[in-house]
mmCIF file of C-alpha atoms and ligand atoms in Angstrom:
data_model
loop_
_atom_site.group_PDB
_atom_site.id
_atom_site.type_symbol
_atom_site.label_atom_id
_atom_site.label_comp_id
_atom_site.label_asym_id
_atom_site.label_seq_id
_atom_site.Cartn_x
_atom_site.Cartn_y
_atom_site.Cartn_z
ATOM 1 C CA UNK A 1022 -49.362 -5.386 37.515
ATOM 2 C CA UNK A 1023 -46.102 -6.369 35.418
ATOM 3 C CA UNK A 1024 -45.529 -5.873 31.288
ATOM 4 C CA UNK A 1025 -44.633 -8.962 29.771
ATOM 5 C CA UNK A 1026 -41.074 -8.488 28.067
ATOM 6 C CA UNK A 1027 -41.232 -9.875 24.391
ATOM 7 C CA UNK A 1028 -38.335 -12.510 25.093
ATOM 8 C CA UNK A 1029 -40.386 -13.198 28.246
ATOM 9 C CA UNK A 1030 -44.031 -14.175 27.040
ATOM 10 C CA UNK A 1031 -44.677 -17.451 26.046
ATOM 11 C CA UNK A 1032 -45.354 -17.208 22.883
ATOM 12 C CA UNK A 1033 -42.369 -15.336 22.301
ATOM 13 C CA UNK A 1034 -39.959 -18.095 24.287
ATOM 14 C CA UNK A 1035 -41.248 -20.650 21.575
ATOM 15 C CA UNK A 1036 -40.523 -18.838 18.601
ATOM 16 C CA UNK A 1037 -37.040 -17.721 19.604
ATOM 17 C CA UNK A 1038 -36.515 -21.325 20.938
ATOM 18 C CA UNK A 1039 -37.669 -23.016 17.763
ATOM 19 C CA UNK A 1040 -35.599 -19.985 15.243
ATOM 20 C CA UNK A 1041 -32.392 -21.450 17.758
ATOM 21 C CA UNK A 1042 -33.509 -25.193 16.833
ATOM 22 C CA UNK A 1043 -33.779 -24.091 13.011
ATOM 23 C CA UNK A 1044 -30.532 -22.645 13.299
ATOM 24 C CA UNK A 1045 -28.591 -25.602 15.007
ATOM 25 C CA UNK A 1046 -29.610 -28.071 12.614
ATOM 26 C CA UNK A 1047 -28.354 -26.070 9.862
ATOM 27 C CA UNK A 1048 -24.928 -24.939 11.991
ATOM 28 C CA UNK A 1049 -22.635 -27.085 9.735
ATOM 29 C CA UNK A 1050 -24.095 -25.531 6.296
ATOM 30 C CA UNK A 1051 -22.904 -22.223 8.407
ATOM 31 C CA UNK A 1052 -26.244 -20.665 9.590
ATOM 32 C CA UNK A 1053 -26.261 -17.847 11.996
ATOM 33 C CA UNK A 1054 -28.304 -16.704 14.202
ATOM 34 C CA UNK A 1055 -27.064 -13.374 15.718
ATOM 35 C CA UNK A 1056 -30.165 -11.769 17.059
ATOM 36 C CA UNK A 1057 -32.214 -14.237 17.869
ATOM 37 C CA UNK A 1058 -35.150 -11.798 19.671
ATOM 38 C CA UNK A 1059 -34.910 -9.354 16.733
ATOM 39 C CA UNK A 1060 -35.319 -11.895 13.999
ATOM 40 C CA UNK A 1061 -38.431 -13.377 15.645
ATOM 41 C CA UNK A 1062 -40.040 -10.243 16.737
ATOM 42 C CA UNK A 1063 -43.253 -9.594 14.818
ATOM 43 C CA UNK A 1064 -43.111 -7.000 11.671
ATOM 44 C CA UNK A 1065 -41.115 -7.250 9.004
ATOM 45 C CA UNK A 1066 -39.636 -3.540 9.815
ATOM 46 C CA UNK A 1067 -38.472 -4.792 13.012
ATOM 47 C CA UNK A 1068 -36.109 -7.354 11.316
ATOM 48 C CA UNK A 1069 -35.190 -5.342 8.474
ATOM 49 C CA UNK A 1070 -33.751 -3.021 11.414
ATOM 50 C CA UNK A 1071 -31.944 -5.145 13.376
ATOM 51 C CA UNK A 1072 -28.075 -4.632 13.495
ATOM 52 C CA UNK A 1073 -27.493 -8.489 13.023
ATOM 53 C CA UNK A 1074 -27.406 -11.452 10.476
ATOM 54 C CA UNK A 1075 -29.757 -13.950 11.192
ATOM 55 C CA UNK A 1076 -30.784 -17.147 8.831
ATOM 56 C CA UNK A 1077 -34.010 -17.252 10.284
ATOM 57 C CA UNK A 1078 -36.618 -15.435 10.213
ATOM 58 C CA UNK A 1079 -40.566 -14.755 8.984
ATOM 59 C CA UNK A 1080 -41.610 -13.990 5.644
ATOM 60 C CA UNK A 1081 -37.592 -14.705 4.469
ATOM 61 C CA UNK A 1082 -36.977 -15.389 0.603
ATOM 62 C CA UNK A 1083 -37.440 -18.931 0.481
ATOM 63 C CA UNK A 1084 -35.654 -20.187 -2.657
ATOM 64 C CA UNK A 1085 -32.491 -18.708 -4.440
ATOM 65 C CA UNK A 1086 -32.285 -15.184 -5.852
ATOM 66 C CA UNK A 1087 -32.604 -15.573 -9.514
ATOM 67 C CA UNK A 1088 -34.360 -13.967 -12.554
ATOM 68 C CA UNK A 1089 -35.235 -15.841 -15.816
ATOM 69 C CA UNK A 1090 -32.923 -18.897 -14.543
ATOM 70 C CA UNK A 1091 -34.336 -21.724 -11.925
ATOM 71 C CA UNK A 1092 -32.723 -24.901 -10.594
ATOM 72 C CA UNK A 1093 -34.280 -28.003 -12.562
ATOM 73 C CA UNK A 1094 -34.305 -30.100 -9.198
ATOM 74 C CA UNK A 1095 -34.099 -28.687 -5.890
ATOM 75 C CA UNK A 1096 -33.412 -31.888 -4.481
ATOM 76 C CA UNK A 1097 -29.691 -31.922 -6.337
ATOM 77 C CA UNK A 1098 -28.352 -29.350 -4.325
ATOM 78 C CA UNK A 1099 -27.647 -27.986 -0.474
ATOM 79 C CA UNK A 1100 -27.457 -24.574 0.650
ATOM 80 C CA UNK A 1101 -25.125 -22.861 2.606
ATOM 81 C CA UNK A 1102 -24.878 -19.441 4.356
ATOM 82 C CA UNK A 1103 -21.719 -17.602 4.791
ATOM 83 C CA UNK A 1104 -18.774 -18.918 3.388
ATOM 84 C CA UNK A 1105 -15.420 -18.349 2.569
ATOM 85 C CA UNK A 1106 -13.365 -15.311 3.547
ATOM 86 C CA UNK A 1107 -15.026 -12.044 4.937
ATOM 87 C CA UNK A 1108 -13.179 -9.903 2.647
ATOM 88 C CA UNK A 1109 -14.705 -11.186 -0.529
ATOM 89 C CA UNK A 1110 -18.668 -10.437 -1.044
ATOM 90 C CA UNK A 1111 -19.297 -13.930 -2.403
ATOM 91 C CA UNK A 1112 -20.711 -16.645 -0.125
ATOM 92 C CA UNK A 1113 -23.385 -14.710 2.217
ATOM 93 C CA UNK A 1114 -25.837 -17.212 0.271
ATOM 94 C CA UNK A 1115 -24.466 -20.191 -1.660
ATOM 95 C CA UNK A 1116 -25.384 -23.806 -3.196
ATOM 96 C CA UNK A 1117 -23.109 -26.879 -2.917
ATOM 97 C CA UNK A 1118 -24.280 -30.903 -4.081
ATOM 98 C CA UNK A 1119 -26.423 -32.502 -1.895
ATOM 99 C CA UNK A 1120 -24.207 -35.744 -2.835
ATOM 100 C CA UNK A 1121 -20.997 -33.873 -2.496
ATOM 101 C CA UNK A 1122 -18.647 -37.003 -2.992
ATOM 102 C CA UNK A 1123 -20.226 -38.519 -5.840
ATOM 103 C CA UNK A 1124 -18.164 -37.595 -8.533
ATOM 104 C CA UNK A 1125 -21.248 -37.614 -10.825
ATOM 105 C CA UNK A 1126 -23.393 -35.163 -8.354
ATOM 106 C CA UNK A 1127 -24.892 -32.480 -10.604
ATOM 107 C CA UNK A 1128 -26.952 -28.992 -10.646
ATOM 108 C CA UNK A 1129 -29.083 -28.464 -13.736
ATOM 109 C CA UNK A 1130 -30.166 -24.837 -14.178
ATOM 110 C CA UNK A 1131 -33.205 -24.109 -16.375
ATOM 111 C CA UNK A 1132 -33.103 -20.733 -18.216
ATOM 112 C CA UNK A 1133 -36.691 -19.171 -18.785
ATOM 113 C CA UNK A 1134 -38.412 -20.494 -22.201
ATOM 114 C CA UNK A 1135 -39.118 -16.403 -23.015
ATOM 115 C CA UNK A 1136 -34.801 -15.514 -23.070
ATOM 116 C CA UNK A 1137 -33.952 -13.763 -26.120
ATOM 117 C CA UNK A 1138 -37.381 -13.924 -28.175
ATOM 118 C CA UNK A 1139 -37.712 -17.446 -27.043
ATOM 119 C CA UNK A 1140 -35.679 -20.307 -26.493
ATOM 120 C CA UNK A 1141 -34.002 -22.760 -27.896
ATOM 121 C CA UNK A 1142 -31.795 -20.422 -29.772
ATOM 122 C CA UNK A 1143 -31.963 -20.819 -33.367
ATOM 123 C CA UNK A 1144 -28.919 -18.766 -34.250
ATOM 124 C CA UNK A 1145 -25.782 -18.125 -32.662
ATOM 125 C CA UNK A 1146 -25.186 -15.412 -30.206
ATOM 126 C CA UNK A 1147 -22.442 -14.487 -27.920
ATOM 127 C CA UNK A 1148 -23.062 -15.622 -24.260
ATOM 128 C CA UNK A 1149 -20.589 -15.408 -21.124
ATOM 129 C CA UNK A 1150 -21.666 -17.901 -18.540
ATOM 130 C CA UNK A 1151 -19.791 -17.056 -15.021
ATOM 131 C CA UNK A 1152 -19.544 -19.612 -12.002
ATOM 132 C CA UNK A 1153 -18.519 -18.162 -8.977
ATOM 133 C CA UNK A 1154 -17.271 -21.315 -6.347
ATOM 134 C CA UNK A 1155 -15.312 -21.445 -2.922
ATOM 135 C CA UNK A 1156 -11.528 -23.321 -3.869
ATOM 136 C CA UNK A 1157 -11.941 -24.454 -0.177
ATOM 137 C CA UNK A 1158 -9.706 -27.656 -1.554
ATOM 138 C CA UNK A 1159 -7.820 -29.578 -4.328
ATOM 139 C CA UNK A 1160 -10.884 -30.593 -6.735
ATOM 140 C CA UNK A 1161 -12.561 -30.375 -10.328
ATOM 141 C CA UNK A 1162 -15.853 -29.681 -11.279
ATOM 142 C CA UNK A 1163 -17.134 -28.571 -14.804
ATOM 143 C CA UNK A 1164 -19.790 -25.991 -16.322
ATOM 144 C CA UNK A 1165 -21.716 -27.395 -18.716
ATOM 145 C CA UNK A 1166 -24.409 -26.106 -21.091
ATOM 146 C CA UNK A 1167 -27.019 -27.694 -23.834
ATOM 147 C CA UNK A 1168 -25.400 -26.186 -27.434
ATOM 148 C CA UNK A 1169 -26.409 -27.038 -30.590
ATOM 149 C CA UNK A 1170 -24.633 -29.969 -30.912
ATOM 150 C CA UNK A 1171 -25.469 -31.334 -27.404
ATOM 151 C CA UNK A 1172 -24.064 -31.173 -24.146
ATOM 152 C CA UNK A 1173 -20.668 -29.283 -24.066
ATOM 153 C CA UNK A 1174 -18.671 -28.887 -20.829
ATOM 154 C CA UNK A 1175 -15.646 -26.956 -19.178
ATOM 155 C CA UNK A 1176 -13.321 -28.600 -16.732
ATOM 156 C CA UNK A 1177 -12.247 -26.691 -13.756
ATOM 157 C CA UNK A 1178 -10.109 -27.722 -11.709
ATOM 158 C CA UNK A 1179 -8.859 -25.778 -8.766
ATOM 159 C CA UNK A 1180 -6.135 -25.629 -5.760
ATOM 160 C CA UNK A 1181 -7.746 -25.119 -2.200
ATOM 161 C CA UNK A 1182 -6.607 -21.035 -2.165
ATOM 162 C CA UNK A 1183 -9.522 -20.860 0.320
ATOM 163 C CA UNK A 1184 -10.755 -18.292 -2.148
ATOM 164 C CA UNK A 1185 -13.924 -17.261 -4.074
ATOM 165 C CA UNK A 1186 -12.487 -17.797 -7.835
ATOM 166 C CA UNK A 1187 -15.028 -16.633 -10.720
ATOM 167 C CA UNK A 1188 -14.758 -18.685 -14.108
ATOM 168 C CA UNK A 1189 -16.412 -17.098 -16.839
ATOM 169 C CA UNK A 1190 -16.800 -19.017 -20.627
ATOM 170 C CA UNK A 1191 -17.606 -17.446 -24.010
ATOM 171 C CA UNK A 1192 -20.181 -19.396 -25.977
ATOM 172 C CA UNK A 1193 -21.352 -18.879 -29.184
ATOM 173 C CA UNK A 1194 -23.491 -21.948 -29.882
ATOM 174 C CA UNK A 1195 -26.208 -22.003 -27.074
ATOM 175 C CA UNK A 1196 -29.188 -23.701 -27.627
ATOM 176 C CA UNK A 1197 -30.795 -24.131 -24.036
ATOM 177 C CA UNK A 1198 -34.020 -26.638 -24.953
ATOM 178 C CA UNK A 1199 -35.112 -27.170 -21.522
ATOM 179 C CA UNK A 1200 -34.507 -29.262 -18.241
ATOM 180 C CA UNK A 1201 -30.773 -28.699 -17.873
ATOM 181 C CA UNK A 1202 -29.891 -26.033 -20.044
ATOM 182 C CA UNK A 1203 -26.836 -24.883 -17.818
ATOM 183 C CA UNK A 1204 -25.347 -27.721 -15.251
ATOM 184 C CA UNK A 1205 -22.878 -27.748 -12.461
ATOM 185 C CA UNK A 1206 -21.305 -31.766 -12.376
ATOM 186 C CA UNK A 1207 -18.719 -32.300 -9.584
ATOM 187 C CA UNK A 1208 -15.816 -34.691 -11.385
ATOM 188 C CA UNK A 1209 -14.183 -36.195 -7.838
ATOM 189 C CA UNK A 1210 -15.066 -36.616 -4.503
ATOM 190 C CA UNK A 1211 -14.837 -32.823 -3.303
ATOM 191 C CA UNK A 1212 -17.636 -30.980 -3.121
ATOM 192 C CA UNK A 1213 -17.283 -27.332 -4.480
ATOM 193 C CA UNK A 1214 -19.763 -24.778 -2.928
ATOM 194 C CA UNK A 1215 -20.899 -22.350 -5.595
ATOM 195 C CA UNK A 1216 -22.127 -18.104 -4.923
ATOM 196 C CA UNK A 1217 -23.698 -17.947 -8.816
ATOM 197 C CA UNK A 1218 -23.967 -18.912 -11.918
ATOM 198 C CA UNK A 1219 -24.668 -16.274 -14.630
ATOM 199 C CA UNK A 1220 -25.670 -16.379 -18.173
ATOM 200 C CA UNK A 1221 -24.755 -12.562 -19.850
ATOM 201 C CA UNK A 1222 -25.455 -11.381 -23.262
ATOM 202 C CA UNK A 1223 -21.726 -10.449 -24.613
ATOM 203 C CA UNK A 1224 -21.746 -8.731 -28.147
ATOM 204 C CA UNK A 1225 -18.200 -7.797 -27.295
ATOM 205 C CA UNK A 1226 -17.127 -9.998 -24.958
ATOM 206 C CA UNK A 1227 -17.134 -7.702 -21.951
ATOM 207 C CA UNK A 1228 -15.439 -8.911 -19.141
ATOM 208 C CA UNK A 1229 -17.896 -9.842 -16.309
ATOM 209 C CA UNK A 1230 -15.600 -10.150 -13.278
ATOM 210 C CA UNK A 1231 -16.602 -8.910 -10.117
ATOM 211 C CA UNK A 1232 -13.182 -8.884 -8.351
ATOM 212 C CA UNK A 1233 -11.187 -5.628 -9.620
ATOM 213 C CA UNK A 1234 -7.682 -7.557 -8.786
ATOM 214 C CA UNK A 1235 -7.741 -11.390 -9.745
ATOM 215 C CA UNK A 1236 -11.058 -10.769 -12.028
ATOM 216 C CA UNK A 1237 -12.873 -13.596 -14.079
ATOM 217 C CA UNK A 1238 -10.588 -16.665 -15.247
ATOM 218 C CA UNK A 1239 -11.754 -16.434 -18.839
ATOM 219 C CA UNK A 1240 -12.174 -18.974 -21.537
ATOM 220 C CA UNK A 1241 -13.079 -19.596 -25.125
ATOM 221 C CA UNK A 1242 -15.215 -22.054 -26.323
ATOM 222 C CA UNK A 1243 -12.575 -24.270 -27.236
ATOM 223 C CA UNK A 1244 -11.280 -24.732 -23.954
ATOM 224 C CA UNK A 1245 -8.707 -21.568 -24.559
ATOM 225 C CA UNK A 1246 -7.594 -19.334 -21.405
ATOM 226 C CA UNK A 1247 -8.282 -15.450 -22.668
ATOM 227 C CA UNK A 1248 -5.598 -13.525 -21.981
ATOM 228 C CA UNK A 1249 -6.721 -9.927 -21.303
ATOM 229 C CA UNK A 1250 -4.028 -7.268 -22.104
ATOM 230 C CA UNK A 1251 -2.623 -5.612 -19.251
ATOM 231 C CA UNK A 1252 -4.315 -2.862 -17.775
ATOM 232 C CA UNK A 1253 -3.133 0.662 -18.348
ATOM 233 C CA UNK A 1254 -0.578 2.328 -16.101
ATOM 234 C CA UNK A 1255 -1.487 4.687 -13.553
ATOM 235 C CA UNK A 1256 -2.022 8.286 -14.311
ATOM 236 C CA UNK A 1257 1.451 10.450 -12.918
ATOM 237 C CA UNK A 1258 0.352 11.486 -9.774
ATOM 238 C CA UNK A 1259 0.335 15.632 -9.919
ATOM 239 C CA UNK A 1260 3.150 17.736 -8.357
ATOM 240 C CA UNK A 1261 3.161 18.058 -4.693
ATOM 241 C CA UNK A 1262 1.572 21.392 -3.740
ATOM 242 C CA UNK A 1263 3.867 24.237 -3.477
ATOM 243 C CA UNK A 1264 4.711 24.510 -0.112
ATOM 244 C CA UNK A 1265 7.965 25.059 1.199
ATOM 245 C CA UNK A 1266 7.081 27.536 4.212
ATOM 246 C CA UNK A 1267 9.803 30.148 3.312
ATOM 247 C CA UNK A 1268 8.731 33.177 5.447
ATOM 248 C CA UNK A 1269 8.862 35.606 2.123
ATOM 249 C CA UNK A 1270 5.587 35.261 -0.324
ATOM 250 C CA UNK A 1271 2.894 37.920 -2.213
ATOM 251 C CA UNK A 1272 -0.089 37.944 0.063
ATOM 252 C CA UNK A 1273 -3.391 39.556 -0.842
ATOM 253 C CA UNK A 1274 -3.749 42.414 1.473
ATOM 254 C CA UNK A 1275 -7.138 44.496 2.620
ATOM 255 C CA UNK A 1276 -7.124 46.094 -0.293
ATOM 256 C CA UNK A 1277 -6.560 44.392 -3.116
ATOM 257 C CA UNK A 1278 -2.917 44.942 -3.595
ATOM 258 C CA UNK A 1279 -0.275 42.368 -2.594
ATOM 259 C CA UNK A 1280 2.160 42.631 0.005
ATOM 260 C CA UNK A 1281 5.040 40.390 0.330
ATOM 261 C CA UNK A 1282 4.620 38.522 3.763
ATOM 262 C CA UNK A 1283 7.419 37.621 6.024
ATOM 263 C CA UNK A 1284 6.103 35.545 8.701
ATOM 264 C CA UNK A 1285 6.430 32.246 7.942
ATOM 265 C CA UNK A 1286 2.810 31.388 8.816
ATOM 266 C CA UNK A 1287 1.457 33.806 6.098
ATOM 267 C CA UNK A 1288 3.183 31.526 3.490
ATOM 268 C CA UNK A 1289 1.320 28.624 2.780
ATOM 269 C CA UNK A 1290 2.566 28.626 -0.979
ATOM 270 C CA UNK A 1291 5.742 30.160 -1.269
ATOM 271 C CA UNK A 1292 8.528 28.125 -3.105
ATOM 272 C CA UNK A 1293 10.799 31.135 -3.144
ATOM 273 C CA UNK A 1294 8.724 33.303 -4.641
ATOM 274 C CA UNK A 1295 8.935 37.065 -3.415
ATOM 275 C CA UNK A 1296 12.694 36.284 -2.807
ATOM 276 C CA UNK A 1297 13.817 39.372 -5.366
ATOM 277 C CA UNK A 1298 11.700 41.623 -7.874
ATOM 278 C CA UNK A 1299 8.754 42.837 -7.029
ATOM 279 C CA UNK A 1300 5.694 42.121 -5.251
ATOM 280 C CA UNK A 1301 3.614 41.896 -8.423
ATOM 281 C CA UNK A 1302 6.371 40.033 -10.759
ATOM 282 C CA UNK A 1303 6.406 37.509 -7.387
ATOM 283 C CA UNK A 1304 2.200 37.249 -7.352
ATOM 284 C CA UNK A 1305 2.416 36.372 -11.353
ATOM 285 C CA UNK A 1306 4.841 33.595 -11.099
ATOM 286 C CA UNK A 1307 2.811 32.406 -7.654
ATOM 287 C CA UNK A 1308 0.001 32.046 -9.925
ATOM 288 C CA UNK A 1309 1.591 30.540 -12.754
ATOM 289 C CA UNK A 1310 3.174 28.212 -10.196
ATOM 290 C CA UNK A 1311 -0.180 27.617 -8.409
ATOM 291 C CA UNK A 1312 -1.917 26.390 -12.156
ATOM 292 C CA UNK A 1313 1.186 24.032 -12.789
HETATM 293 CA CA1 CA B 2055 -15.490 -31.495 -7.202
#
């Protein structure tokens, strides 16, 4: 009497062949399916092990990752699994219009009623929102958010770098009173894909990029680029060791004293030390040479 592989039971054929149908209709919006028998094996353990990315699966998150920030209409936007290059972290997960050429496409974000003792703001607090979006091509978008004298917006246009660009914008006059307190509106017929949008708390206006080298593309409220001073230079790198394998150096003997070697080998920190003098004179300066 046999034992029914898992790939090999019925049961299991249909799942894997309906996780592979799943998959191909989403192929364009870039989802994989790696492991196809690992991410329809039963237990959650099982897929959590598997060496492999796979954009189907049981018991998966359903909607986006957020926390005390929704989308106002789920039918306004598409997602999209693993864009733009592999060396940035952006893009395993991402949203782009579900109209992408209509220049008036647009992704309202609601921010939870509870925010900051409750919302709408009533007084006026520093806030960074940050957009993180693929510049897969020449286009424009803008950020927009409900202030307290109505809807404001940023333009943001962008040059096709094939990058992941963050855009982050200081706000002081937030008022966020429901349905779209934060929107993404596309402005041409290119449809940006976006990572994230975050809303931060900035008493100081700490920078909130993500990328150590090309960092968040800041701006005031007033449309102003923020021009961040230049970093600080580089600590001096220390001394190279001392180490220039001259076959004379003080070397600890058996007991205690110091010698002053001669082979070469013995000398892993010489720098003409031991060269005249005496053993001892030679061990102080080899210290004092060693704590330079
Ligand atoms: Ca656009």
């Amino acid at each position: 009497m046999g034992t029914l592989t898992a790939t090999g039971h019925p049961r299991a054929r249909a799942k894997i062949a309906r996780a592979t149908a799943i998959c191909a209709a989403f192929a364009a919006q870039g989802c994989v399916l790696e492991d196809v028998t690992t991410a329809t094996a039963n237990g959650a353990m099982t897929q959590r092990r598997g060496n492999s990315t796979n954009d189907v699966g049981y018991h998966l998150w359903r909607s986006d990752y957020g926390l005390f920030m929704k989308r106002a209409d789920a039918s306004q936007s598409t997602g999209w699994f693993n864009q733009g290059p592999a060396d940035q972290f952006f893009g395993r997960f991402c949203r782009g219009f579900s109209a992408p050429s209509d220049a008036t496409a647009t992704i309202g974000l609601t921010l939870d009623a509870g925010l900051w003792g409750g919302l709408p703001l009533q007084s006026s607090r520093r806030l960074t929102i940050r957009v993180a979006f693929l510049d897969a091509a020449v286009g424009s978008f803008s950020l927009g958010y409900d202030s307290s004298t109505g809807a404001k917006s940023l333009p943001i246009a962008h040059g096709g770098s094939g990058r992941w660009i963050e855009v982050c914008w200081r706000v002081t006059d937030g008022r966020f009173e429901g349905g779209n307190d934060i929107w993404l509106q596309n402005s041409d017929n290119v449809g940006e894909i976006f990572d994230s949008v975050e809303v931060y708390d900035t008493p100081n206006w700490e920078d909130l990029s993500l990328q150590a080298v090309t960092g968040c593309t800041t701006y005031d409220e007033h449309h102003n680029l923020v021009m961040f001073p230049p970093p600080p230079p580089p600590p001096p790198s220390p001394p190279p060791p001392c180490a220039d394998s001259l076959s004379r150096c003080p070397r600890k003997i058996a007991d205690g004293s110091w010698t002053c070697a001669t082979r070469a080998a013995d000398c892993q920190l010489t720098c003409g030390l031991c060269g005249g003098g005496s053993v001892a004179s030679a061990h102080s300066a080899h210290t004092t040479a060693l704590k330079s």
